[in-house]
PDB file of C-alpha atoms and ligand atoms in Angstrom:
ATOM      1  CA  UNK A 137     -10.870 -77.264  55.241  1.00 46.00           C
ATOM      2  CA  UNK A 138     -13.012 -74.205  55.728  1.00 52.00           C
ATOM      3  CA  UNK A 139     -13.095 -72.489  59.057  1.00 59.00           C
ATOM      4  CA  UNK A 140     -16.549 -72.658  60.665  1.00 65.00           C
ATOM      5  CA  UNK A 141     -18.217 -69.134  60.528  1.00 67.00           C
ATOM      6  CA  UNK A 142     -18.454 -68.179  64.113  1.00 66.00           C
ATOM      7  CA  UNK A 143     -22.199 -67.968  65.398  1.00 77.00           C
ATOM      8  CA  UNK A 144     -23.632 -64.550  65.595  1.00 86.00           C
ATOM      9  CA  UNK A 145     -24.651 -63.262  69.208  1.00 96.00           C
ATOM     10  CA  UNK A 146     -28.403 -64.015  69.672  1.00 98.00           C
ATOM     11  CA  UNK A 147     -30.609 -61.594  68.157  1.00 98.00           C
ATOM     12  CA  UNK A 148     -34.354 -62.165  67.612  1.00 98.00           C
ATOM     13  CA  UNK A 149     -37.148 -60.076  66.343  1.00 98.00           C
ATOM     14  CA  UNK A 150     -40.943 -59.590  66.176  1.00 98.00           C
ATOM     15  CA  UNK A 151     -41.970 -58.189  62.696  1.00 98.00           C
ATOM     16  CA  UNK A 152     -45.736 -57.241  62.689  1.00 98.00           C
ATOM     17  CA  UNK A 153     -47.451 -55.780  59.818  1.00 97.00           C
ATOM     18  CA  UNK A 154     -49.371 -52.805  60.788  1.00 97.00           C
ATOM     19  CA  UNK A 155     -52.585 -54.004  58.912  1.00 95.00           C
ATOM     20  CA  UNK A 156     -54.663 -53.804  62.226  1.00 94.00           C
ATOM     21  CA  UNK A 157     -54.498 -54.308  65.999  1.00 94.00           C
ATOM     22  CA  UNK A 158     -52.322 -57.284  67.299  1.00 95.00           C
ATOM     23  CA  UNK A 159     -54.476 -60.447  67.895  1.00 93.00           C
ATOM     24  CA  UNK A 160     -53.852 -63.572  69.780  1.00 93.00           C
ATOM     25  CA  UNK A 161     -51.786 -65.093  66.829  1.00 92.00           C
ATOM     26  CA  UNK A 162     -49.534 -62.236  66.842  1.00 94.00           C
ATOM     27  CA  UNK A 163     -49.108 -62.543  70.547  1.00 96.00           C
ATOM     28  CA  UNK A 164     -47.975 -65.966  70.305  1.00 96.00           C
ATOM     29  CA  UNK A 165     -45.210 -64.989  67.914  1.00 97.00           C
ATOM     30  CA  UNK A 166     -44.224 -62.138  70.093  1.00 98.00           C
ATOM     31  CA  UNK A 167     -44.171 -64.335  73.278  1.00 98.00           C
ATOM     32  CA  UNK A 168     -42.250 -67.227  71.389  1.00 98.00           C
ATOM     33  CA  UNK A 169     -39.626 -65.032  69.898  1.00 98.00           C
ATOM     34  CA  UNK A 170     -39.240 -62.865  73.121  1.00 98.00           C
ATOM     35  CA  UNK A 171     -38.721 -65.676  75.469  1.00 98.00           C
ATOM     36  CA  UNK A 172     -36.372 -67.439  73.174  1.00 98.00           C
ATOM     37  CA  UNK A 173     -34.291 -64.362  72.996  1.00 98.00           C
ATOM     38  CA  UNK A 174     -34.293 -63.929  76.800  1.00 98.00           C
ATOM     39  CA  UNK A 175     -33.509 -67.696  77.370  1.00 98.00           C
ATOM     40  CA  UNK A 176     -30.387 -67.071  75.272  1.00 98.00           C
ATOM     41  CA  UNK A 177     -29.438 -63.737  77.025  1.00 97.00           C
ATOM     42  CA  UNK A 178     -30.030 -62.128  73.570  1.00 98.00           C
ATOM     43  CA  UNK A 179     -31.489 -59.079  72.209  1.00 98.00           C
ATOM     44  CA  UNK A 180     -34.980 -58.812  70.863  1.00 98.00           C
ATOM     45  CA  UNK A 181     -36.044 -56.070  68.160  1.00 98.00           C
ATOM     46  CA  UNK A 182     -39.282 -54.852  66.875  1.00 98.00           C
ATOM     47  CA  UNK A 183     -39.659 -54.210  63.135  1.00 98.00           C
ATOM     48  CA  UNK A 184     -42.751 -52.688  61.468  1.00 98.00           C
ATOM     49  CA  UNK A 185     -43.383 -54.428  58.264  1.00 98.00           C
ATOM     50  CA  UNK A 186     -45.169 -51.777  56.470  1.00 98.00           C
ATOM     51  CA  UNK A 187     -43.908 -52.169  52.873  1.00 97.00           C
ATOM     52  CA  UNK A 188     -47.299 -53.309  51.327  1.00 96.00           C
ATOM     53  CA  UNK A 189     -48.442 -49.776  51.897  1.00 95.00           C
ATOM     54  CA  UNK A 190     -52.185 -50.277  50.572  1.00 96.00           C
ATOM     55  CA  UNK A 191     -52.646 -52.858  53.351  1.00 95.00           C
ATOM     56  CA  UNK A 192     -51.386 -50.504  56.187  1.00 97.00           C
ATOM     57  CA  UNK A 193     -54.114 -49.204  58.452  1.00 96.00           C
ATOM     58  CA  UNK A 194     -53.332 -45.581  59.634  1.00 97.00           C
ATOM     59  CA  UNK A 195     -52.507 -45.557  63.365  1.00 97.00           C
ATOM     60  CA  UNK A 196     -52.101 -49.429  63.532  1.00 97.00           C
ATOM     61  CA  UNK A 197     -48.206 -49.125  64.072  1.00 98.00           C
ATOM     62  CA  UNK A 198     -48.666 -46.824  67.070  1.00 98.00           C
ATOM     63  CA  UNK A 199     -51.433 -49.138  68.494  1.00 97.00           C
ATOM     64  CA  UNK A 200     -49.023 -52.097  68.002  1.00 97.00           C
ATOM     65  CA  UNK A 201     -46.392 -50.487  69.833  1.00 98.00           C
ATOM     66  CA  UNK A 202     -48.606 -49.413  72.671  1.00 97.00           C
ATOM     67  CA  UNK A 203     -50.082 -52.943  73.037  1.00 97.00           C
ATOM     68  CA  UNK A 204     -46.595 -54.352  73.171  1.00 98.00           C
ATOM     69  CA  UNK A 205     -45.734 -51.931  75.969  1.00 97.00           C
ATOM     70  CA  UNK A 206     -48.973 -52.849  77.862  1.00 96.00           C
ATOM     71  CA  UNK A 207     -48.040 -56.349  77.646  1.00 97.00           C
ATOM     72  CA  UNK A 208     -44.627 -55.703  79.353  1.00 98.00           C
ATOM     73  CA  UNK A 209     -42.480 -56.389  76.196  1.00 98.00           C
ATOM     74  CA  UNK A 210     -38.980 -54.619  76.190  1.00 98.00           C
ATOM     75  CA  UNK A 211     -36.983 -54.188  72.773  1.00 98.00           C
ATOM     76  CA  UNK A 212     -33.752 -53.084  71.974  1.00 98.00           C
ATOM     77  CA  UNK A 213     -33.440 -49.621  70.303  1.00 98.00           C
ATOM     78  CA  UNK A 214     -36.063 -47.971  67.875  1.00 97.00           C
ATOM     79  CA  UNK A 215     -38.616 -49.774  65.979  1.00 98.00           C
ATOM     80  CA  UNK A 216     -37.350 -50.176  62.390  1.00 98.00           C
ATOM     81  CA  UNK A 217     -39.869 -49.220  59.724  1.00 98.00           C
ATOM     82  CA  UNK A 218     -39.497 -50.873  56.294  1.00 98.00           C
ATOM     83  CA  UNK A 219     -41.210 -47.850  54.687  1.00 97.00           C
ATOM     84  CA  UNK A 220     -37.837 -46.035  55.326  1.00 97.00           C
ATOM     85  CA  UNK A 221     -35.705 -48.819  53.955  1.00 98.00           C
ATOM     86  CA  UNK A 222     -36.399 -48.264  50.223  1.00 98.00           C
ATOM     87  CA  UNK A 223     -32.690 -47.382  49.531  1.00 98.00           C
ATOM     88  CA  UNK A 224     -31.403 -50.535  51.066  1.00 98.00           C
ATOM     89  CA  UNK A 225     -33.855 -52.742  49.160  1.00 98.00           C
ATOM     90  CA  UNK A 226     -33.041 -50.780  45.820  1.00 98.00           C
ATOM     91  CA  UNK A 227     -29.269 -51.453  46.529  1.00 98.00           C
ATOM     92  CA  UNK A 228     -29.982 -55.162  47.165  1.00 98.00           C
ATOM     93  CA  UNK A 229     -31.866 -55.417  43.819  1.00 98.00           C
ATOM     94  CA  UNK A 230     -29.138 -53.625  41.988  1.00 98.00           C
ATOM     95  CA  UNK A 231     -26.764 -56.002  43.355  1.00 98.00           C
ATOM     96  CA  UNK A 232     -28.859 -58.906  42.191  1.00 98.00           C
ATOM     97  CA  UNK A 233     -29.322 -57.523  38.846  1.00 98.00           C
ATOM     98  CA  UNK A 234     -25.789 -56.748  38.281  1.00 98.00           C
ATOM     99  CA  UNK A 235     -24.932 -60.439  39.081  1.00 98.00           C
ATOM    100  CA  UNK A 236     -27.422 -61.600  36.628  1.00 97.00           C
ATOM    101  CA  UNK A 237     -29.561 -63.056  39.318  1.00 98.00           C
ATOM    102  CA  UNK A 238     -32.602 -60.901  39.035  1.00 98.00           C
ATOM    103  CA  UNK A 239     -34.331 -59.766  35.759  1.00 97.00           C
ATOM    104  CA  UNK A 240     -37.211 -57.441  34.749  1.00 97.00           C
ATOM    105  CA  UNK A 241     -40.420 -59.159  33.868  1.00 97.00           C
ATOM    106  CA  UNK A 242     -43.195 -57.779  31.584  1.00 97.00           C
ATOM    107  CA  UNK A 243     -45.978 -60.407  32.508  1.00 95.00           C
ATOM    108  CA  UNK A 244     -49.272 -59.264  33.424  1.00 93.00           C
ATOM    109  CA  UNK A 245     -51.377 -61.383  35.824  1.00 90.00           C
ATOM    110  CA  UNK A 246     -53.463 -62.523  33.078  1.00 92.00           C
ATOM    111  CA  UNK A 247     -50.520 -63.697  31.023  1.00 92.00           C
ATOM    112  CA  UNK A 248     -49.203 -65.614  33.810  1.00 92.00           C
ATOM    113  CA  UNK A 249     -52.536 -67.083  34.493  1.00 89.00           C
ATOM    114  CA  UNK A 250     -52.602 -68.160  30.869  1.00 91.00           C
ATOM    115  CA  UNK A 251     -49.227 -69.706  30.486  1.00 89.00           C
ATOM    116  CA  UNK A 252     -48.562 -71.207  34.114  1.00 90.00           C
ATOM    117  CA  UNK A 253     -48.900 -74.844  34.314  1.00 85.00           C
ATOM    118  CA  UNK A 254     -48.278 -75.365  38.141  1.00 89.00           C
ATOM    119  CA  UNK A 255     -49.783 -74.350  41.246  1.00 90.00           C
ATOM    120  CA  UNK A 256     -47.343 -72.507  43.722  1.00 94.00           C
ATOM    121  CA  UNK A 257     -46.888 -73.837  47.165  1.00 91.00           C
ATOM    122  CA  UNK A 258     -48.489 -71.055  48.877  1.00 85.00           C
ATOM    123  CA  UNK A 259     -51.384 -70.254  46.460  1.00 86.00           C
ATOM    124  CA  UNK A 260     -51.353 -68.752  43.069  1.00 88.00           C
ATOM    125  CA  UNK A 261     -49.241 -69.988  40.229  1.00 91.00           C
ATOM    126  CA  UNK A 262     -45.542 -70.863  39.927  1.00 93.00           C
ATOM    127  CA  UNK A 263     -44.076 -68.308  37.527  1.00 94.00           C
ATOM    128  CA  UNK A 264     -43.313 -70.309  34.254  1.00 92.00           C
ATOM    129  CA  UNK A 265     -40.053 -68.188  33.451  1.00 93.00           C
ATOM    130  CA  UNK A 266     -41.551 -66.402  30.431  1.00 93.00           C
ATOM    131  CA  UNK A 267     -39.107 -63.449  30.850  1.00 96.00           C
ATOM    132  CA  UNK A 268     -36.145 -65.372  32.216  1.00 94.00           C
ATOM    133  CA  UNK A 269     -33.983 -64.879  29.000  1.00 93.00           C
ATOM    134  CA  UNK A 270     -34.960 -61.406  28.348  1.00 94.00           C
ATOM    135  CA  UNK A 271     -37.961 -59.292  27.771  1.00 95.00           C
ATOM    136  CA  UNK A 272     -40.195 -59.903  24.616  1.00 91.00           C
ATOM    137  CA  UNK A 273     -39.554 -57.342  21.909  1.00 92.00           C
ATOM    138  CA  UNK A 274     -41.316 -54.107  22.519  1.00 94.00           C
ATOM    139  CA  UNK A 275     -42.207 -54.970  26.041  1.00 95.00           C
ATOM    140  CA  UNK A 276     -40.822 -53.251  29.274  1.00 95.00           C
ATOM    141  CA  UNK A 277     -40.312 -54.457  32.917  1.00 95.00           C
ATOM    142  CA  UNK A 278     -43.104 -54.210  35.201  1.00 95.00           C
ATOM    143  CA  UNK A 279     -41.976 -56.223  37.981  1.00 97.00           C
ATOM    144  CA  UNK A 280     -38.517 -57.638  39.050  1.00 98.00           C
ATOM    145  CA  UNK A 281     -37.925 -61.446  39.849  1.00 98.00           C
ATOM    146  CA  UNK A 282     -35.227 -63.442  41.259  1.00 98.00           C
ATOM    147  CA  UNK A 283     -34.058 -66.556  39.379  1.00 97.00           C
ATOM    148  CA  UNK A 284     -34.418 -69.924  41.174  1.00 97.00           C
ATOM    149  CA  UNK A 285     -33.079 -73.237  40.410  1.00 93.00           C
ATOM    150  CA  UNK A 286     -34.368 -76.831  40.369  1.00 94.00           C
ATOM    151  CA  UNK A 287     -32.572 -78.099  43.165  1.00 94.00           C
ATOM    152  CA  UNK A 288     -33.886 -78.967  46.512  1.00 96.00           C
ATOM    153  CA  UNK A 289     -33.213 -76.548  49.169  1.00 97.00           C
ATOM    154  CA  UNK A 290     -33.374 -77.839  52.720  1.00 97.00           C
ATOM    155  CA  UNK A 291     -33.008 -76.386  56.138  1.00 98.00           C
ATOM    156  CA  UNK A 292     -33.333 -77.558  59.733  1.00 98.00           C
ATOM    157  CA  UNK A 293     -36.097 -75.858  61.814  1.00 98.00           C
ATOM    158  CA  UNK A 294     -35.699 -76.019  65.278  1.00 98.00           C
ATOM    159  CA  UNK A 295     -39.497 -76.953  65.694  1.00 98.00           C
ATOM    160  CA  UNK A 296     -40.583 -78.380  62.436  1.00 98.00           C
ATOM    161  CA  UNK A 297     -37.739 -80.565  61.621  1.00 98.00           C
ATOM    162  CA  UNK A 298     -36.174 -80.709  58.107  1.00 98.00           C
ATOM    163  CA  UNK A 299     -38.078 -78.645  55.456  1.00 97.00           C
ATOM    164  CA  UNK A 300     -37.379 -78.869  51.903  1.00 97.00           C
ATOM    165  CA  UNK A 301     -38.624 -77.228  48.677  1.00 97.00           C
ATOM    166  CA  UNK A 302     -37.662 -77.207  45.006  1.00 97.00           C
ATOM    167  CA  UNK A 303     -38.108 -73.379  44.313  1.00 96.00           C
ATOM    168  CA  UNK A 304     -38.354 -73.928  40.643  1.00 95.00           C
ATOM    169  CA  UNK A 305     -41.338 -76.239  40.769  1.00 93.00           C
ATOM    170  CA  UNK A 306     -42.782 -74.990  43.959  1.00 95.00           C
ATOM    171  CA  UNK A 307     -42.529 -71.252  43.525  1.00 95.00           C
ATOM    172  CA  UNK A 308     -40.786 -70.243  40.331  1.00 96.00           C
ATOM    173  CA  UNK A 309     -38.729 -66.981  39.922  1.00 97.00           C
ATOM    174  CA  UNK A 310     -40.263 -64.768  42.416  1.00 97.00           C
ATOM    175  CA  UNK A 311     -40.951 -60.998  42.823  1.00 97.00           C
ATOM    176  CA  UNK A 312     -38.723 -58.851  44.438  1.00 98.00           C
ATOM    177  CA  UNK A 313     -40.231 -55.529  43.339  1.00 98.00           C
ATOM    178  CA  UNK A 314     -43.906 -55.766  42.439  1.00 97.00           C
ATOM    179  CA  UNK A 315     -45.407 -54.072  39.233  1.00 96.00           C
ATOM    180  CA  UNK A 316     -46.898 -51.267  41.418  1.00 96.00           C
ATOM    181  CA  UNK A 317     -43.396 -50.292  42.379  1.00 96.00           C
ATOM    182  CA  UNK A 318     -43.613 -51.701  46.030  1.00 98.00           C
ATOM    183  CA  UNK A 319     -41.177 -53.987  47.387  1.00 98.00           C
ATOM    184  CA  UNK A 320     -41.992 -57.464  48.050  1.00 98.00           C
ATOM    185  CA  UNK A 321     -42.035 -58.881  51.603  1.00 98.00           C
ATOM    186  CA  UNK A 322     -39.415 -61.665  50.592  1.00 98.00           C
ATOM    187  CA  UNK A 323     -36.723 -59.044  49.656  1.00 98.00           C
ATOM    188  CA  UNK A 324     -37.581 -56.474  52.484  1.00 98.00           C
ATOM    189  CA  UNK A 325     -37.403 -59.384  55.266  1.00 98.00           C
ATOM    190  CA  UNK A 326     -34.354 -60.753  53.937  1.00 98.00           C
ATOM    191  CA  UNK A 327     -32.427 -57.363  53.803  1.00 98.00           C
ATOM    192  CA  UNK A 328     -33.717 -56.337  57.266  1.00 98.00           C
ATOM    193  CA  UNK A 329     -32.899 -59.605  58.928  1.00 98.00           C
ATOM    194  CA  UNK A 330     -29.376 -59.186  57.733  1.00 98.00           C
ATOM    195  CA  UNK A 331     -29.166 -55.421  58.465  1.00 98.00           C
ATOM    196  CA  UNK A 332     -30.521 -55.983  61.838  1.00 98.00           C
ATOM    197  CA  UNK A 333     -27.885 -58.860  62.328  1.00 97.00           C
ATOM    198  CA  UNK A 334     -30.645 -61.376  63.205  1.00 98.00           C
ATOM    199  CA  UNK A 335     -29.370 -64.779  64.320  1.00 98.00           C
ATOM    200  CA  UNK A 336     -32.799 -66.329  65.209  1.00 98.00           C
ATOM    201  CA  UNK A 337     -35.995 -66.098  63.476  1.00 98.00           C
ATOM    202  CA  UNK A 338     -38.856 -67.317  65.630  1.00 98.00           C
ATOM    203  CA  UNK A 339     -42.180 -66.812  63.811  1.00 98.00           C
ATOM    204  CA  UNK A 340     -45.574 -68.453  62.899  1.00 97.00           C
ATOM    205  CA  UNK A 341     -45.460 -71.527  60.716  1.00 97.00           C
ATOM    206  CA  UNK A 342     -47.534 -69.791  58.216  1.00 94.00           C
ATOM    207  CA  UNK A 343     -44.180 -68.372  56.986  1.00 96.00           C
ATOM    208  CA  UNK A 344     -42.502 -71.824  56.770  1.00 97.00           C
ATOM    209  CA  UNK A 345     -43.118 -71.968  53.013  1.00 96.00           C
ATOM    210  CA  UNK A 346     -41.516 -68.453  52.478  1.00 97.00           C
ATOM    211  CA  UNK A 347     -38.381 -69.540  54.290  1.00 98.00           C
ATOM    212  CA  UNK A 348     -36.530 -71.444  51.401  1.00 98.00           C
ATOM    213  CA  UNK A 349     -37.010 -68.307  49.353  1.00 98.00           C
ATOM    214  CA  UNK A 350     -35.489 -66.121  52.008  1.00 98.00           C
ATOM    215  CA  UNK A 351     -32.501 -68.547  52.364  1.00 98.00           C
ATOM    216  CA  UNK A 352     -32.101 -68.574  48.671  1.00 98.00           C
ATOM    217  CA  UNK A 353     -31.965 -64.691  48.527  1.00 98.00           C
ATOM    218  CA  UNK A 354     -29.612 -64.764  51.559  1.00 98.00           C
ATOM    219  CA  UNK A 355     -27.339 -66.947  49.332  1.00 98.00           C
ATOM    220  CA  UNK A 356     -27.543 -64.793  46.323  1.00 98.00           C
ATOM    221  CA  UNK A 357     -26.772 -61.685  48.371  1.00 98.00           C
ATOM    222  CA  UNK A 358     -23.953 -63.217  50.324  1.00 98.00           C
ATOM    223  CA  UNK A 359     -25.793 -63.025  53.731  1.00 98.00           C
ATOM    224  CA  UNK A 360     -25.703 -65.553  56.563  1.00 97.00           C
ATOM    225  CA  UNK A 361     -28.653 -67.756  57.199  1.00 97.00           C
ATOM    226  CA  UNK A 362     -30.238 -67.309  60.584  1.00 98.00           C
ATOM    227  CA  UNK A 363     -31.606 -70.290  62.682  1.00 98.00           C
ATOM    228  CA  UNK A 364     -35.239 -70.689  62.187  1.00 98.00           C
ATOM    229  CA  UNK A 365     -38.159 -71.972  64.518  1.00 98.00           C
ATOM    230  CA  UNK A 366     -41.630 -71.871  63.395  1.00 98.00           C
ATOM    231  CA  UNK A 367     -44.151 -71.954  66.044  1.00 98.00           C
ATOM    232  CA  UNK A 368     -47.630 -73.535  65.495  1.00 97.00           C
ATOM    233  CA  UNK A 369     -50.218 -71.004  64.516  1.00 94.00           C
ATOM    234  CA  UNK A 370     -53.476 -70.538  66.171  1.00 91.00           C
ATOM    235  CA  UNK A 371     -56.299 -71.575  63.810  1.00 90.00           C
ATOM    236  CA  UNK A 372     -60.007 -71.504  63.799  1.00 85.00           C
ATOM    237  CA  UNK A 373     -62.348 -74.400  63.736  1.00 82.00           C
ATOM    238  CA  UNK A 374     -62.325 -74.040  59.778  1.00 82.00           C
ATOM    239  CA  UNK A 375     -58.524 -74.483  59.895  1.00 80.00           C
ATOM    240  CA  UNK A 376     -57.972 -70.888  59.002  1.00 83.00           C
ATOM    241  CA  UNK A 377     -54.941 -69.044  60.433  1.00 82.00           C
ATOM    242  CA  UNK A 378     -56.220 -66.406  63.147  1.00 77.00           C
ATOM    243  CA  UNK A 379     -55.456 -63.291  61.249  1.00 76.00           C
ATOM    244  CA  UNK A 380     -56.739 -59.626  60.659  1.00 67.00           C
ATOM    245  CA  UNK A 381     -58.394 -61.269  57.495  1.00 68.00           C
ATOM    246  CA  UNK A 382     -60.343 -63.845  59.558  1.00 70.00           C
ATOM    247  CA  UNK A 383     -61.339 -61.059  61.929  1.00 63.00           C
ATOM    248  CA  UNK A 384     -59.387 -62.388  64.961  1.00 78.00           C
ATOM    249  CA  UNK A 385     -60.204 -60.471  68.160  1.00 84.00           C
ATOM    250  CA  UNK A 386     -57.903 -57.580  69.103  1.00 90.00           C
ATOM    251  CA  UNK A 387     -55.903 -58.258  72.251  1.00 93.00           C
ATOM    252  CA  UNK A 388     -57.372 -56.738  75.261  1.00 91.00           C
ATOM    253  CA  UNK A 389     -54.730 -54.672  77.232  1.00 90.00           C
ATOM    254  CA  UNK A 390     -56.761 -54.486  80.304  1.00 91.00           C
ATOM    255  CA  UNK A 391     -56.618 -58.393  80.489  1.00 94.00           C
ATOM    256  CA  UNK A 392     -52.911 -58.700  79.488  1.00 96.00           C
ATOM    257  CA  UNK A 393     -51.866 -61.123  82.091  1.00 96.00           C
ATOM    258  CA  UNK A 394     -54.625 -63.439  81.117  1.00 96.00           C
ATOM    259  CA  UNK A 395     -53.875 -63.103  77.405  1.00 96.00           C
ATOM    260  CA  UNK A 396     -50.207 -63.773  78.048  1.00 97.00           C
ATOM    261  CA  UNK A 397     -51.013 -66.911  80.064  1.00 97.00           C
ATOM    262  CA  UNK A 398     -53.131 -68.116  77.150  1.00 95.00           C
ATOM    263  CA  UNK A 399     -50.294 -67.477  74.828  1.00 96.00           C
ATOM    264  CA  UNK A 400     -47.927 -69.343  76.949  1.00 98.00           C
ATOM    265  CA  UNK A 401     -50.286 -72.266  77.326  1.00 97.00           C
ATOM    266  CA  UNK A 402     -50.755 -72.398  73.621  1.00 96.00           C
ATOM    267  CA  UNK A 403     -46.868 -72.691  73.440  1.00 98.00           C
ATOM    268  CA  UNK A 404     -47.099 -75.761  75.805  1.00 98.00           C
ATOM    269  CA  UNK A 405     -46.187 -74.019  78.903  1.00 98.00           C
ATOM    270  CA  UNK A 406     -47.406 -75.364  82.050  1.00 98.00           C
ATOM    271  CA  UNK A 407     -48.518 -72.049  83.620  1.00 98.00           C
ATOM    272  CA  UNK A 408     -50.187 -72.157  87.094  1.00 97.00           C
ATOM    273  CA  UNK A 409     -53.764 -70.952  87.283  1.00 95.00           C
ATOM    274  CA  UNK A 410     -53.073 -68.248  89.906  1.00 95.00           C
ATOM    275  CA  UNK A 411     -51.230 -66.146  87.165  1.00 96.00           C
ATOM    276  CA  UNK A 412     -54.289 -65.559  85.217  1.00 93.00           C
ATOM    277  CA  UNK A 413     -55.258 -62.760  87.815  1.00 93.00           C
ATOM    278  CA  UNK A 414     -51.725 -61.739  88.486  1.00 96.00           C
ATOM    279  CA  UNK A 415     -49.776 -58.768  87.412  1.00 96.00           C
ATOM    280  CA  UNK A 416     -48.184 -58.593  83.995  1.00 97.00           C
ATOM    281  CA  UNK A 417     -44.673 -58.461  85.489  1.00 98.00           C
ATOM    282  CA  UNK A 418     -45.392 -61.563  87.682  1.00 98.00           C
ATOM    283  CA  UNK A 419     -46.431 -63.559  84.523  1.00 98.00           C
ATOM    284  CA  UNK A 420     -43.022 -62.502  82.913  1.00 98.00           C
ATOM    285  CA  UNK A 421     -41.158 -63.467  86.180  1.00 98.00           C
ATOM    286  CA  UNK A 422     -42.655 -66.825  85.850  1.00 98.00           C
ATOM    287  CA  UNK A 423     -42.096 -67.196  82.091  1.00 98.00           C
ATOM    288  CA  UNK A 424     -38.542 -66.105  82.410  1.00 98.00           C
ATOM    289  CA  UNK A 425     -37.866 -68.654  85.048  1.00 98.00           C
ATOM    290  CA  UNK A 426     -39.787 -71.488  83.593  1.00 98.00           C
ATOM    291  CA  UNK A 427     -39.726 -71.043  79.604  1.00 98.00           C
ATOM    292  CA  UNK A 428     -39.309 -74.588  78.241  1.00 98.00           C
ATOM    293  CA  UNK A 429     -38.703 -74.415  74.376  1.00 98.00           C
ATOM    294  CA  UNK A 430     -38.889 -78.203  74.299  1.00 98.00           C
ATOM    295  CA  UNK A 431     -42.443 -78.117  75.385  1.00 98.00           C
ATOM    296  CA  UNK A 432     -43.602 -76.209  72.323  1.00 98.00           C
ATOM    297  CA  UNK A 433     -45.853 -78.329  70.192  1.00 98.00           C
ATOM    298  CA  UNK A 434     -44.162 -79.352  67.123  1.00 98.00           C
ATOM    299  CA  UNK A 435     -47.041 -78.764  64.807  1.00 96.00           C
ATOM    300  CA  UNK A 436     -47.855 -76.091  62.102  1.00 95.00           C
ATOM    301  CA  UNK A 437     -51.396 -75.246  63.517  1.00 94.00           C
ATOM    302  CA  UNK A 438     -53.405 -75.803  66.605  1.00 94.00           C
ATOM    303  CA  UNK A 439     -57.097 -75.144  66.399  1.00 90.00           C
ATOM    304  CA  UNK A 440     -58.447 -72.967  69.213  1.00 85.00           C
ATOM    305  CA  UNK A 441     -61.453 -73.938  71.248  1.00 77.00           C
ATOM    306  CA  UNK A 442     -64.188 -71.418  70.898  1.00 66.00           C
TER     307      UNK A 442
HETATM  308  N1  LIG B   9     -44.821 -59.151  58.829  1.00 55.65           N
HETATM  309  C1  LIG B   9     -45.083 -60.639  58.825  1.00 55.65           C
HETATM  310  C2  LIG B   9     -46.443 -60.826  59.340  1.00 55.65           C
HETATM  311  O1  LIG B   9     -46.960 -59.963  60.195  1.00 55.65           O
HETATM  312  C3  LIG B   9     -43.986 -61.363  59.708  1.00 55.65           C
HETATM  313  C4  LIG B   9     -42.935 -61.566  58.965  1.00 55.65           C
HETATM  314  C5  LIG B   9     -41.778 -62.376  59.628  1.00 55.65           C
HETATM  315  O2  LIG B   9     -41.744 -62.602  60.857  1.00 55.65           O
HETATM  316  O3  LIG B   9     -40.868 -62.790  58.913  1.00 55.65           O
HETATM  317  O4  LIG B   9     -46.935 -61.950  59.365  1.00 55.65           O
END
């Protein structure tokens, strides 16, 4: 009989990418993860996911922090910047390579497009495994990939129920370090969730399809798997997730209480109308006292009325 691993104390996080100002979709993720942490008397951390440097917008990180402050969020410690964590990601990649789990890949995008036969679960093509057994003669590694297997990987999401994926057919061996030398999101987020001792990941359901990759990485690196809750994401009438790419409106700090009320309602909370014109602190007082995780719609997306 193996002894059960004691649960970690609750630690949640909000992990925005500084590619522009926070919008309503990001507020929903921040509110959901923050209130779940408060409901568990846990800690809540903020991490700036700025590894994809070409997508960073100068000043967006400071703007995000100011917006979180204006909206009354309180987090534990300093904001962790992924751009300062290169050594930790390199150590994780070394560990995986030494264990024979990660390998160098010489394939160009075009070569993958010419040889791949299956679409990947979140767009693009599943990597066909060309360099899995070694680099072709005369070629050198451009990117680093993690080996996956063809078994089903399932986890229980607190909101979305059982989610399962076969990494080999749905994704293929995936990138840890990109051909341009940048660290891939999947590696950075996995290493940092462990580093920050995150017990509970509460984030948008647009990341549901990434979670099996992160769990596989955790297992390869000997990490624990946090609990996951994927919140419905706000979508526009065309069914697209509200994002900086779909030009979602930036949050308006001068209407913070009303914006918070909208985010709480989006998450199924029955907020009294009087709070729309209240102070931010009053909205948080109400939310702390009335937060009902069970009322969150168990859906992956909700279309916002225009
Ligand atoms: N940085 C990601 C985003 O802004 C979130 C990653 C996560 O929560 O795991 O969409």
